[in-house]
Coordinates of N, CA and C in Angstrom, one line a residue:
M299 N 27.8 -6.5 33.7 CA 28.1 -7.0 32.4 C 29.1 -6.1 31.7
A300 N 30.2 -6.6 31.3 CA 31.2 -5.8 30.6 C 30.7 -5.2 29.3
L301 N 31.1 -4.0 28.9 CA 30.6 -3.4 27.7 C 30.8 -4.3 26.5
E302 N 32.0 -4.9 26.3 CA 32.3 -5.7 25.1 C 31.4 -6.9 25.1
T303 N 31.1 -7.5 26.3 CA 30.2 -8.6 26.3 C 28.8 -8.2 25.9
W304 N 28.4 -7.0 26.4 CA 27.0 -6.6 26.1 C 26.9 -6.3 24.6
L305 N 27.9 -5.7 24.0 CA 27.8 -5.4 22.6 C 27.7 -6.7 21.7
I306 N 28.4 -7.8 22.1 CA 28.3 -9.0 21.5 C 26.9 -9.6 21.7
Y307 N 26.4 -9.5 22.9 CA 25.0 -9.9 23.2 C 24.0 -9.1 22.4
L308 N 24.2 -7.8 22.2 CA 23.3 -7.0 21.5 C 23.2 -7.4 20.0
V309 N 24.4 -7.7 19.4 CA 24.4 -8.2 18.0 C 23.6 -9.5 17.9
A310 N 23.9 -10.4 18.8 CA 23.2 -11.7 18.8 C 21.7 -11.6 18.9
V311 N 21.3 -10.7 19.8 CA 19.8 -10.4 20.0 C 19.2 -9.8 18.8
I312 N 19.8 -8.9 18.1 CA 19.3 -8.3 16.9 C 19.1 -9.4 15.8
G313 N 20.1 -10.3 15.7 CA 19.9 -11.4 14.8 C 18.8 -12.3 15.1
L314 N 18.6 -12.6 16.4 CA 17.5 -13.5 16.9 C 16.2 -12.8 16.6
S315 N 16.1 -11.5 16.9 CA 14.8 -10.8 16.7 C 14.4 -10.7 15.2
L316 N 15.4 -10.7 14.3 CA 15.1 -10.6 12.9 C 14.8 -11.9 12.3
A317 N 15.1 -13.0 13.0 CA 14.8 -14.4 12.5 C 13.3 -14.6 12.5
P318 N 12.7 -15.2 11.5 CA 11.3 -15.4 11.4 C 10.8 -16.3 12.6
G319 N 9.7 -16.0 13.2 CA 9.1 -16.8 14.3 C 7.7 -16.4 14.5
P320 N 7.0 -17.1 15.4 CA 5.6 -16.9 15.6 C 5.2 -15.5 16.0
N321 N 6.0 -14.8 16.9 CA 5.7 -13.5 17.3 C 5.8 -12.5 16.2
G322 N 6.9 -12.6 15.4 CA 7.0 -11.7 14.2 C 5.9 -11.9 13.3
L323 N 5.5 -13.1 13.0 CA 4.4 -13.4 12.1 C 3.1 -12.8 12.7
L324 N 2.9 -12.9 14.0 CA 1.7 -12.4 14.7 C 1.7 -10.9 14.5
A325 N 2.8 -10.2 14.7 CA 2.9 -8.8 14.6 C 2.5 -8.4 13.1
L326 N 3.0 -9.1 12.2 CA 2.7 -8.9 10.8 C 1.2 -9.0 10.5
T327 N 0.6 -10.1 11.0 CA -0.8 -10.4 10.8 C -1.7 -9.4 11.5
H328 N -1.4 -9.1 12.7 CA -2.2 -8.1 13.5 C -2.0 -6.7 12.9
G329 N -0.8 -6.4 12.4 CA -0.6 -5.1 11.8 C -1.5 -4.9 10.6
V330 N -1.7 -5.9 9.8 CA -2.6 -5.9 8.7 C -4.1 -5.8 9.1
M331 N -4.4 -6.6 10.1 CA -5.8 -6.7 10.5 C -6.3 -5.5 11.3
Y332 N -5.4 -5.0 12.2 CA -5.9 -4.0 13.2 C -5.1 -2.7 13.1
G333 N -4.0 -2.6 12.4 CA -3.2 -1.4 12.3 C -2.1 -1.5 13.3
H334 N -1.1 -0.6 13.1 CA 0.1 -0.7 14.0 C -0.1 -0.2 15.4
K335 N -1.1 0.7 15.6 CA -1.3 1.2 16.9 C -1.9 0.1 17.8
K336 N -2.9 -0.6 17.3 CA -3.5 -1.7 18.2 C -2.6 -2.8 18.3
T337 N -1.7 -3.1 17.3 CA -0.8 -4.2 17.4 C 0.3 -3.9 18.5
L338 N 0.4 -2.7 19.0 CA 1.3 -2.4 20.1 C 0.9 -3.3 21.3
F339 N -0.3 -3.6 21.5 CA -0.7 -4.5 22.6 C -0.3 -5.9 22.3
T340 N -0.3 -6.4 21.1 CA 0.2 -7.7 20.7 C 1.7 -7.8 21.0
I341 N 2.4 -6.7 20.5 CA 3.8 -6.7 20.7 C 4.2 -6.6 22.1
T342 N 3.5 -5.8 22.9 CA 3.9 -5.7 24.3 C 3.7 -7.0 25.1
G343 N 2.6 -7.7 24.7 CA 2.4 -9.0 25.3 C 3.5 -10.0 25.0
G344 N 3.9 -10.0 23.7 CA 5.0 -10.9 23.3 C 6.3 -10.6 24.0
V345 N 6.6 -9.3 24.1 CA 7.9 -8.9 24.7 C 7.9 -9.3 26.2
L346 N 6.8 -9.0 26.9 CA 6.7 -9.4 28.3 C 6.8 -10.9 28.4
G347 N 6.2 -11.7 27.5 CA 6.3 -13.1 27.5 C 7.7 -13.6 27.3
F348 N 8.5 -12.9 26.5 CA 9.9 -13.2 26.3 C 10.7 -12.9 27.5
V349 N 10.4 -11.8 28.2 CA 11.1 -11.4 29.4 C 10.9 -12.5 30.5
L350 N 9.6 -13.0 30.5 CA 9.4 -14.1 31.5 C 10.2 -15.4 31.1
V351 N 10.2 -15.7 29.8 CA 11.0 -16.8 29.4 C 12.5 -16.7 29.7
I352 N 13.0 -15.5 29.5 CA 14.4 -15.2 29.8 C 14.6 -15.5 31.3
G353 N 13.7 -15.0 32.1 CA 13.9 -15.2 33.6 C 13.8 -16.7 33.9
L354 N 12.9 -17.4 33.3 CA 12.8 -18.8 33.6 C 14.1 -19.6 33.2
A355 N 14.6 -19.2 32.0 CA 15.8 -19.8 31.5 C 17.0 -19.5 32.4
M356 N 17.2 -18.2 32.8 CA 18.3 -17.8 33.6 C 18.3 -18.4 35.0
F357 N 17.1 -18.7 35.5 CA 16.9 -19.1 36.9 C 16.6 -20.6 37.0
G358 N 16.8 -21.4 35.9 CA 16.9 -22.8 36.0 C 15.8 -23.6 35.4
I359 N 14.7 -23.1 34.9 CA 13.6 -23.9 34.3 C 14.1 -24.5 33.0
G360 N 15.0 -23.9 32.3 CA 15.5 -24.5 31.1 C 16.2 -25.8 31.4
A361 N 16.9 -25.9 32.5 CA 17.6 -27.2 32.9 C 16.5 -28.2 33.2
L362 N 15.4 -27.8 33.8 CA 14.3 -28.7 34.2 C 13.7 -29.3 32.9
L363 N 13.5 -28.5 31.9 CA 12.9 -29.0 30.7 C 13.9 -30.0 30.0
L364 N 15.2 -29.7 30.0 CA 16.1 -30.6 29.4 C 16.2 -31.9 30.1
A365 N 16.0 -31.9 31.4 CA 16.1 -33.1 32.3 C 14.9 -33.9 32.2
S366 N 13.7 -33.3 32.0 CA 12.5 -34.0 32.1 C 11.8 -34.2 30.7
T367 N 11.9 -35.4 30.2 CA 11.4 -35.7 28.9 C 9.9 -35.5 28.8
D368 N 9.2 -36.0 29.9 CA 7.7 -35.9 29.9 C 7.3 -34.5 30.0
F369 N 7.9 -33.7 30.8 CA 7.5 -32.3 31.0 C 7.8 -31.5 29.7
L370 N 8.9 -31.8 29.0 CA 9.2 -31.1 27.8 C 8.2 -31.5 26.7
L371 N 7.8 -32.8 26.6 CA 6.8 -33.2 25.6 C 5.5 -32.6 25.9
L372 N 5.1 -32.5 27.1 CA 3.8 -31.8 27.5 C 3.8 -30.4 27.0
F373 N 4.9 -29.7 27.3 CA 5.0 -28.3 27.0 C 5.0 -28.1 25.5
K374 N 5.7 -29.0 24.8 CA 5.6 -28.9 23.3 C 4.2 -29.1 22.8
W375 N 3.5 -30.0 23.3 CA 2.1 -30.2 22.8 C 1.2 -29.0 23.1
I376 N 1.3 -28.4 24.3 CA 0.5 -27.3 24.7 C 0.8 -26.1 23.7
G377 N 2.1 -25.9 23.5 CA 2.5 -24.8 22.6 C 2.1 -25.1 21.2
G378 N 2.3 -26.3 20.7 CA 1.9 -26.7 19.4 C 0.4 -26.5 19.1
L379 N -0.4 -27.0 20.1 CA -1.9 -26.9 19.9 C -2.4 -25.5 19.9
Y380 N -1.7 -24.6 20.7 CA -2.1 -23.2 20.7 C -1.9 -22.6 19.4
L381 N -0.7 -22.8 18.8 CA -0.3 -22.2 17.5 C -1.2 -22.8 16.4
I382 N -1.6 -24.0 16.5 CA -2.5 -24.6 15.5 C -3.9 -24.0 15.6
W383 N -4.3 -23.8 16.8 CA -5.6 -23.1 17.0 C -5.6 -21.7 16.5
L384 N -4.5 -21.0 16.8 CA -4.4 -19.6 16.3 C -4.3 -19.6 14.7
G385 N -3.6 -20.6 14.1 CA -3.5 -20.7 12.7 C -4.9 -20.9 12.0
I386 N -5.7 -21.7 12.6 CA -7.0 -22.0 12.1 C -7.9 -20.8 12.2
R387 N -7.8 -20.0 13.3 CA -8.6 -18.8 13.4 C -8.2 -17.8 12.3
I388 N -6.9 -17.7 12.1 CA -6.4 -16.7 11.1 C -6.8 -17.2 9.7
W389 N -6.7 -18.5 9.4 CA -7.0 -19.1 8.1 C -8.5 -18.8 7.8
R390 N -9.4 -18.9 8.8 CA -10.8 -18.7 8.6 C -11.2 -17.3 8.6
S391 N -10.3 -16.3 8.9 CA -10.7 -14.9 9.0 C -11.1 -14.4 7.6
P392 N -12.1 -13.6 7.5 CA -12.6 -13.1 6.2 C -11.5 -12.2 5.6
A393 N -11.6 -12.1 4.3 CA -10.6 -11.3 3.5 C -10.6 -9.9 4.0
M394 N -9.5 -9.2 3.9 CA -9.4 -7.9 4.4 C -10.2 -6.9 3.5
E395 N -11.0 -6.1 4.1 CA -11.8 -5.1 3.4 C -11.1 -3.7 3.6
L396 N -10.9 -3.0 2.5 CA -10.1 -1.7 2.6 C -11.1 -0.6 3.1
K397 N -11.2 -0.5 4.4 CA -12.0 0.5 5.1 C -11.2 0.9 6.3
P398 N -11.6 2.0 7.0 CA -10.8 2.4 8.2 C -10.5 1.3 9.1
I399 N -9.3 1.2 9.6 CA -8.9 0.1 10.4 C -9.7 0.1 11.7
A400 N -10.0 1.2 12.3 CA -10.8 1.3 13.5 C -12.1 0.6 13.4
K401 N -12.7 0.6 12.2 CA -14.0 -0.1 12.0 C -13.9 -1.5 11.4
A402 N -12.7 -1.8 10.9 CA -12.5 -3.1 10.2 C -12.7 -4.3 11.1
Q403 N -12.1 -4.2 12.3 CA -12.1 -5.3 13.2 C -12.4 -4.8 14.6
V404 N -13.2 -5.6 15.4 CA -13.5 -5.3 16.8 C -12.8 -6.4 17.6
V405 N -11.8 -6.0 18.4 CA -11.1 -6.9 19.2 C -10.6 -6.1 20.4
S406 N -10.6 -6.8 21.6 CA -10.1 -6.1 22.8 C -8.6 -6.0 22.9
H407 N -8.1 -5.0 23.5 CA -6.7 -4.8 23.7 C -6.1 -6.0 24.5
F408 N -6.9 -6.4 25.5 CA -6.4 -7.6 26.3 C -6.3 -8.8 25.4
A409 N -7.2 -9.0 24.5 CA -7.1 -10.2 23.6 C -5.9 -10.2 22.8
L410 N -5.5 -9.0 22.3 CA -4.3 -8.9 21.5 C -3.1 -9.1 22.4
F411 N -3.1 -8.5 23.5 CA -2.0 -8.7 24.5 C -1.8 -10.2 24.8
R412 N -2.9 -10.9 25.1 CA -2.9 -12.3 25.5 C -2.3 -13.1 24.3
Q413 N -2.7 -12.9 23.1 CA -2.2 -13.7 22.0 C -0.7 -13.5 21.8
G414 N -0.2 -12.3 22.0 CA 1.2 -12.0 21.9 C 2.0 -12.7 23.0
A415 N 1.5 -12.7 24.2 CA 2.2 -13.3 25.3 C 2.2 -14.8 25.2
L416 N 1.0 -15.4 24.8 CA 1.0 -16.8 24.7 C 1.8 -17.4 23.6
A417 N 1.9 -16.6 22.5 CA 2.8 -17.0 21.4 C 4.2 -17.1 21.8
A418 N 4.6 -16.3 22.7 CA 6.0 -16.3 23.2 C 6.2 -17.4 24.3
I419 N 5.3 -17.4 25.2 CA 5.5 -18.3 26.4 C 5.3 -19.8 26.0
T420 N 4.4 -20.1 25.1 CA 4.1 -21.5 24.8 C 5.0 -22.1 23.8
N421 N 6.1 -21.4 23.3 CA 7.0 -22.0 22.4 C 8.2 -22.6 23.1
P422 N 8.3 -23.9 23.3 CA 9.4 -24.5 24.0 C 10.8 -24.2 23.4
K423 N 10.8 -24.0 22.0 CA 12.1 -23.8 21.4 C 12.7 -22.5 21.9
V424 N 11.9 -21.5 22.2 CA 12.4 -20.3 22.8 C 13.0 -20.5 24.1
L425 N 12.4 -21.2 25.0 CA 12.9 -21.5 26.3 C 14.2 -22.3 26.2
L426 N 14.2 -23.3 25.4 CA 15.4 -24.1 25.2 C 16.5 -23.3 24.6
F427 N 16.2 -22.4 23.7 CA 17.2 -21.6 23.1 C 17.9 -20.7 24.1
F428 N 17.0 -20.0 24.8 CA 17.5 -19.1 25.9 C 18.3 -19.8 26.9
G429 N 17.9 -21.1 27.2 CA 18.6 -21.9 28.2 C 20.0 -22.2 27.8
A430 N 20.2 -22.3 26.5 CA 21.6 -22.6 26.0 C 22.3 -21.3 25.6
F431 N 21.6 -20.3 25.2 CA 22.2 -19.0 24.7 C 22.6 -18.1 25.8
L432 N 21.8 -17.9 26.8 CA 22.1 -16.9 27.8 C 23.3 -17.2 28.7
P433 N 23.6 -18.5 29.0 CA 24.7 -18.8 29.9 C 26.1 -18.3 29.3
Q434 N 26.1 -18.2 27.9 CA 27.3 -17.7 27.3 C 27.7 -16.3 27.7
F435 N 26.8 -15.6 28.2 CA 27.0 -14.2 28.5 C 26.9 -13.9 30.0
I436 N 26.7 -14.9 30.8 CA 26.5 -14.7 32.3 C 27.9 -14.8 33.0
D437 N 28.2 -13.8 33.8 CA 29.4 -13.8 34.6 C 29.0 -14.3 36.0
P438 N 29.5 -15.5 36.4 CA 29.1 -16.0 37.7 C 29.6 -15.2 38.9
K439 N 30.5 -14.3 38.7 CA 31.0 -13.4 39.7 C 30.1 -12.2 40.0
L440 N 29.2 -12.0 39.1 CA 28.3 -10.8 39.3 C 26.9 -11.3 39.7
S441 N 26.1 -10.3 40.1 CA 24.7 -10.6 40.5 C 23.9 -11.1 39.4
L442 N 23.3 -12.2 39.5 CA 22.4 -12.8 38.5 C 21.2 -11.9 38.2
V443 N 20.7 -11.3 39.3 CA 19.5 -10.4 39.1 C 19.9 -9.2 38.2
S444 N 21.0 -8.6 38.5 CA 21.4 -7.4 37.7 C 21.7 -7.7 36.3
Q445 N 22.3 -8.9 36.1 CA 22.5 -9.4 34.7 C 21.2 -9.7 34.0
F446 N 20.3 -10.3 34.7 CA 19.0 -10.5 34.1 C 18.3 -9.2 33.7
I447 N 18.4 -8.2 34.5 CA 17.7 -6.9 34.2 C 18.3 -6.4 32.9
V448 N 19.7 -6.4 32.8 CA 20.3 -5.8 31.6 C 20.0 -6.6 30.3
M449 N 20.1 -8.0 30.5 CA 19.9 -8.8 29.3 C 18.4 -8.8 28.9
A450 N 17.5 -8.9 29.8 CA 16.1 -8.9 29.5 C 15.7 -7.5 28.9
A451 N 16.2 -6.4 29.5 CA 15.8 -5.1 29.0 C 16.4 -4.9 27.5
T452 N 17.6 -5.4 27.3 CA 18.2 -5.3 26.0 C 17.3 -6.0 24.9
F453 N 17.0 -7.3 25.3 CA 16.2 -8.1 24.4 C 14.8 -7.4 24.1
A454 N 14.2 -6.9 25.2 CA 12.8 -6.4 25.1 C 12.8 -5.2 24.2
V455 N 13.8 -4.3 24.3 CA 13.9 -3.1 23.5 C 14.1 -3.5 22.0
V456 N 15.0 -4.4 21.7 CA 15.3 -4.8 20.3 C 14.0 -5.5 19.7
E457 N 13.5 -6.4 20.5 CA 12.3 -7.2 20.0 C 11.1 -6.3 19.7
F458 N 10.9 -5.3 20.6 CA 9.8 -4.4 20.5 C 10.0 -3.6 19.2
A459 N 11.2 -3.1 19.0 CA 11.5 -2.2 17.8 C 11.3 -3.0 16.5
V460 N 11.8 -4.3 16.5 CA 11.7 -5.1 15.3 C 10.2 -5.4 15.0
E461 N 9.5 -5.8 16.0 CA 8.1 -6.2 15.7 C 7.2 -5.0 15.4
Y462 N 7.5 -3.8 16.0 CA 6.7 -2.6 15.6 C 7.0 -2.2 14.2
L463 N 8.3 -2.4 13.7 CA 8.6 -2.1 12.3 C 7.9 -3.0 11.4
I464 N 7.8 -4.3 11.8 CA 7.0 -5.3 11.0 C 5.6 -4.9 10.9
A465 N 5.0 -4.5 12.0 CA 3.6 -4.1 12.1 C 3.3 -2.8 11.2
N466 N 4.3 -1.9 11.2 CA 4.2 -0.7 10.4 C 4.2 -1.0 8.9
V467 N 5.1 -1.9 8.5 CA 5.2 -2.3 7.1 C 3.9 -3.0 6.7
A468 N 3.3 -3.9 7.6 CA 2.1 -4.6 7.3 C 0.9 -3.7 7.1
T469 N 0.9 -2.6 7.9 CA -0.2 -1.6 7.8 C -0.2 -1.0 6.4
K470 N 1.0 -0.7 5.9 CA 1.2 -0.1 4.6 C 0.8 -0.9 3.4
I471 N 0.8 -2.3 3.6 CA 0.4 -3.1 2.4 C -1.1 -3.5 2.4
R472 N -1.8 -2.9 3.2 CA -3.3 -3.2 3.3 C -4.0 -3.0 1.9
P473 N -3.6 -1.9 1.1 CA -4.3 -1.8 -0.2 C -4.0 -3.0 -1.1
W474 N -2.8 -3.6 -1.0 CA -2.5 -4.8 -1.8 C -3.4 -5.9 -1.3
L475 N -3.6 -6.0 0.0 CA -4.4 -7.1 0.5 C -5.9 -7.0 0.2
A476 N -6.3 -5.8 -0.3 CA -7.7 -5.7 -0.7 C -8.0 -6.6 -1.9
R477 N -6.9 -6.9 -2.6 CA -7.1 -7.7 -3.8 C -6.8 -9.2 -3.5
S478 N -6.0 -9.5 -2.4 CA -5.6 -10.9 -2.2 C -5.6 -11.2 -0.7
G479 N -6.5 -10.6 0.1 CA -6.6 -10.7 1.5 C -6.8 -12.1 2.0
K480 N -7.7 -12.8 1.3 CA -8.0 -14.2 1.8 C -6.8 -15.1 1.7
R481 N -6.0 -15.0 0.6 CA -4.8 -15.8 0.4 C -3.8 -15.4 1.5
F482 N -3.7 -14.1 1.8 CA -2.8 -13.7 2.9 C -3.1 -14.4 4.2
N483 N -4.4 -14.4 4.5 CA -4.9 -15.0 5.8 C -4.6 -16.5 5.8
Q484 N -4.8 -17.1 4.6 CA -4.5 -18.6 4.5 C -3.0 -18.9 4.6
C485 N -2.2 -18.0 4.0 CA -0.8 -18.2 4.1 C -0.3 -18.1 5.5
C486 N -0.7 -17.0 6.2 CA -0.3 -16.8 7.6 C -0.8 -17.9 8.5
G487 N -2.1 -18.2 8.3 CA -2.7 -19.3 9.1 C -2.0 -20.6 8.9
G488 N -1.7 -20.9 7.7 CA -0.9 -22.1 7.4 C 0.4 -22.2 8.0
L489 N 1.1 -21.0 8.0 CA 2.4 -21.0 8.7 C 2.3 -21.2 10.2
F490 N 1.4 -20.6 10.8 CA 1.2 -20.9 12.2 C 0.9 -22.4 12.5
T491 N 0.0 -22.9 11.6 CA -0.3 -24.4 11.8 C 0.9 -25.3 11.6
V492 N 1.7 -25.0 10.6 CA 2.9 -25.8 10.4 C 3.9 -25.6 11.6
I493 N 4.1 -24.4 12.0 CA 5.0 -24.2 13.2 C 4.4 -25.0 14.4
G494 N 3.1 -24.9 14.6 CA 2.5 -25.6 15.8 C 2.6 -27.1 15.7
A495 N 2.4 -27.6 14.5 CA 2.5 -29.1 14.3 C 3.9 -29.6 14.4
S496 N 4.9 -28.7 14.1 CA 6.3 -29.2 14.1 C 6.9 -29.2 15.6
L497 N 6.2 -28.4 16.5 CA 6.8 -28.4 17.8 C 6.9 -29.7 18.5
P498 N 5.9 -30.6 18.5 CA 6.0 -31.9 19.2 C 7.0 -32.8 18.5
L499 N 7.4 -32.5 17.3 CA 8.4 -33.3 16.5 C 9.8 -32.9 16.7
Y500 N 9.9 -31.7 17.4 CA 11.3 -31.1 17.6 C 12.0 -31.8 18.7
N501 N 13.1 -32.5 18.4 CA 13.8 -33.3 19.4 C 15.1 -32.8 20.0
N502 N 15.5 -31.6 19.5 CA 16.8 -31.0 19.9 C 16.6 -30.0 21.1

């Protein structure tokens, strides 16, 4: 990949990572609930999920989704139902208590990793976006595998940095949440539910 092409891609990826989405919201929520250190597992799961999606998009699954209406609809419903389920769980979570994070919540690292990965993988908008976005930067004369490594690594580093920044900010607002933690949970849970409910209605 030429340097000028990579720089344009880098700017586009930064803009994409800063745009609100399920994984950024999950990093924010988990940062508040578990602290930024444990949220690293959520972020890592999400980043690896995105790398998988990039691979699927670059190697042809994006075209399959665009060609198969039934498969796309099924994928939308799976992703939507998962985000709705996640939203309900967050909505029902008890209000944040201001005590040491290590004692505030008991959750396995794998559970955090799984939630991050599923939030990325089950969102068909992401796969469709990458299916349309990545070809703009692919050079058919070069190895697709080497281009995948560069593009996936670039996105992974940027996405990880942005989500970790979000988680750090979330950790610092915990004192404020001691006064309004339940409303925060309901707001985040409601956003997840709205995003999940909108996926099957998305026709582009």
